[in-house]
Amino acid sequence: QVQLAESGGGLVQAGGSLRLSCTASGYSRYCLAWFRQAPGNEREGIASIGSDGSTTYADSVKGRFTISRDDAKNGLYLQMNSLKPEDTATYYCAADLSGCDIATMIPLPGALNAWGQGTLVTVSS
């Protein structure tokens, strides 16, 4: 059973940076990903990383966000730079054994193997 737990959310000014972490156990074979959901919006995928380290990004965060993983520490990370008010959302980490293209990963609770509880990121203007 894969268990995920996010941390690192908070309040940051526009243009600032924040690093999210997700701790997990038993996930080294899994594709790991970050999703976010803003109030009133659907959940969207923003970045994924395979067990081989390959990454994919949504266009909305490409060049600003970096996903990484450290299997030795059971860690998944999301470095967020040049944050914008529209990045305000609850951020979720997820794990799945299927394909690892963020564009095709279904952002629904029952569609992936595991989800964290989320961490809130608020970007002020």
Coordinates of C-alpha atoms in Angstrom, one line a residue:
Q1 CA 0.0 0.0 0.0
V2 CA 1.5 3.3 -1.1
Q3 CA 1.0 6.1 1.3
L4 CA 1.7 9.7 0.4
A5 CA 1.9 12.9 2.5
E6 CA 2.6 16.4 1.2
S7 CA 4.2 19.3 3.0
G8 CA 5.7 22.7 2.3
G9 CA 2.7 24.7 1.3
G10 CA 2.1 28.2 2.5
L11 CA 1.7 31.9 1.6
V12 CA 4.2 33.5 -0.8
Q13 CA 4.3 36.7 -2.8
A14 CA 4.1 36.7 -6.6
G15 CA 7.5 36.1 -8.1
G16 CA 8.7 34.1 -5.1
S17 CA 9.6 30.4 -4.7
L18 CA 8.3 27.5 -2.7
R19 CA 9.4 23.9 -2.5
L20 CA 6.8 21.2 -1.9
S21 CA 7.7 17.7 -0.6
C22 CA 5.9 14.5 -0.6
T23 CA 7.0 11.6 1.5
A24 CA 6.0 8.1 0.5
S25 CA 6.7 4.5 1.3
G26 CA 6.8 1.6 -1.1
Y27 CA 6.7 3.8 -4.2
S28 CA 10.1 3.3 -6.0
R29 CA 8.5 1.5 -8.9
Y30 CA 5.8 4.0 -9.4
C31 CA 5.3 7.0 -11.6
L32 CA 4.9 10.0 -9.3
A33 CA 3.1 13.2 -10.1
W34 CA 1.9 16.5 -8.8
F35 CA -1.6 17.8 -9.4
R36 CA -3.3 21.0 -8.2
Q37 CA -6.9 22.1 -7.7
A38 CA -7.9 25.8 -7.4
P39 CA -11.2 26.7 -5.8
G40 CA -14.0 26.2 -8.3
N41 CA -11.7 24.5 -10.8
E42 CA -11.1 20.9 -11.8
R43 CA -8.0 19.1 -10.6
E44 CA -5.2 19.4 -13.2
G45 CA -1.9 17.6 -13.6
I46 CA 1.2 19.7 -13.6
A47 CA 4.2 17.4 -13.5
S48 CA 5.2 13.8 -13.5
I49 CA 8.4 11.8 -13.0
G50 CA 9.0 8.2 -13.9
S51 CA 11.0 5.6 -12.0
D52 CA 13.7 6.2 -14.6
G53 CA 13.7 10.0 -13.8
S54 CA 12.0 11.0 -17.0
T55 CA 9.8 14.1 -16.6
T56 CA 6.8 15.7 -18.2
Y57 CA 5.2 19.1 -17.5
A58 CA 2.0 21.0 -18.2
D59 CA 2.6 24.0 -20.3
S60 CA 1.3 26.3 -17.5
V61 CA 4.3 25.4 -15.3
K62 CA 7.0 24.5 -17.8
G63 CA 10.2 26.5 -17.2
R64 CA 9.0 27.6 -13.7
F65 CA 8.5 24.3 -11.8
T66 CA 10.9 21.4 -11.5
I67 CA 9.8 17.9 -10.3
S68 CA 12.4 15.6 -8.7
R69 CA 12.5 12.4 -6.7
D70 CA 14.9 10.9 -4.2
D71 CA 14.1 7.2 -3.8
A72 CA 16.6 6.7 -1.0
K73 CA 14.7 9.2 1.1
N74 CA 11.2 8.2 -0.2
G75 CA 10.9 11.8 -1.4
L76 CA 9.1 13.5 -4.2
Y77 CA 9.6 17.3 -4.6
L78 CA 8.3 20.2 -6.6
Q79 CA 10.4 23.3 -6.8
M80 CA 8.2 26.2 -7.8
N81 CA 9.8 29.4 -9.0
S82 CA 8.4 32.7 -10.4
L83 CA 5.1 32.0 -8.7
K84 CA 2.0 33.7 -10.0
P85 CA -1.4 34.4 -8.2
E86 CA -2.9 31.8 -10.6
D87 CA -0.7 29.1 -9.1
T88 CA -2.8 29.4 -5.9
A89 CA -4.3 26.0 -5.3
T90 CA -4.2 22.9 -3.2
Y91 CA -1.3 20.7 -4.5
Y92 CA -1.5 16.9 -4.4
C93 CA 1.0 14.2 -5.0
A94 CA 0.0 11.0 -6.6
A95 CA 1.5 7.6 -7.6
D96 CA 0.5 5.2 -10.3
L97 CA 1.9 2.1 -12.0
S98 CA 0.5 3.0 -15.4
G99 CA 1.7 5.5 -17.9
C100 CA 3.7 8.6 -16.8
D101 CA 2.7 11.4 -19.2
I102 CA 1.1 14.2 -17.1
A103 CA -1.0 15.1 -20.2
T104 CA -2.8 11.7 -20.0
M105 CA -2.9 11.0 -16.3
I106 CA -6.5 11.2 -15.2
P107 CA -6.8 13.6 -12.2
L108 CA -9.6 11.7 -10.4
P109 CA -9.2 10.0 -7.0
G110 CA -10.1 6.6 -8.3
A111 CA -8.1 6.7 -11.4
L112 CA -4.6 6.6 -9.9
N113 CA -3.2 4.1 -7.3
A114 CA -2.7 6.6 -4.5
W115 CA -3.1 10.3 -3.5
G116 CA -1.9 12.5 -0.8
Q117 CA -4.2 14.7 1.2
G118 CA -3.0 18.0 -0.3
T119 CA -1.1 21.1 0.8
L120 CA -2.4 24.6 0.2
V121 CA -0.3 27.1 -1.7
T122 CA -1.4 30.7 -1.8
V123 CA 0.4 33.3 -4.0
S124 CA -0.4 36.9 -3.2
S125 CA -0.2 39.7 -5.8

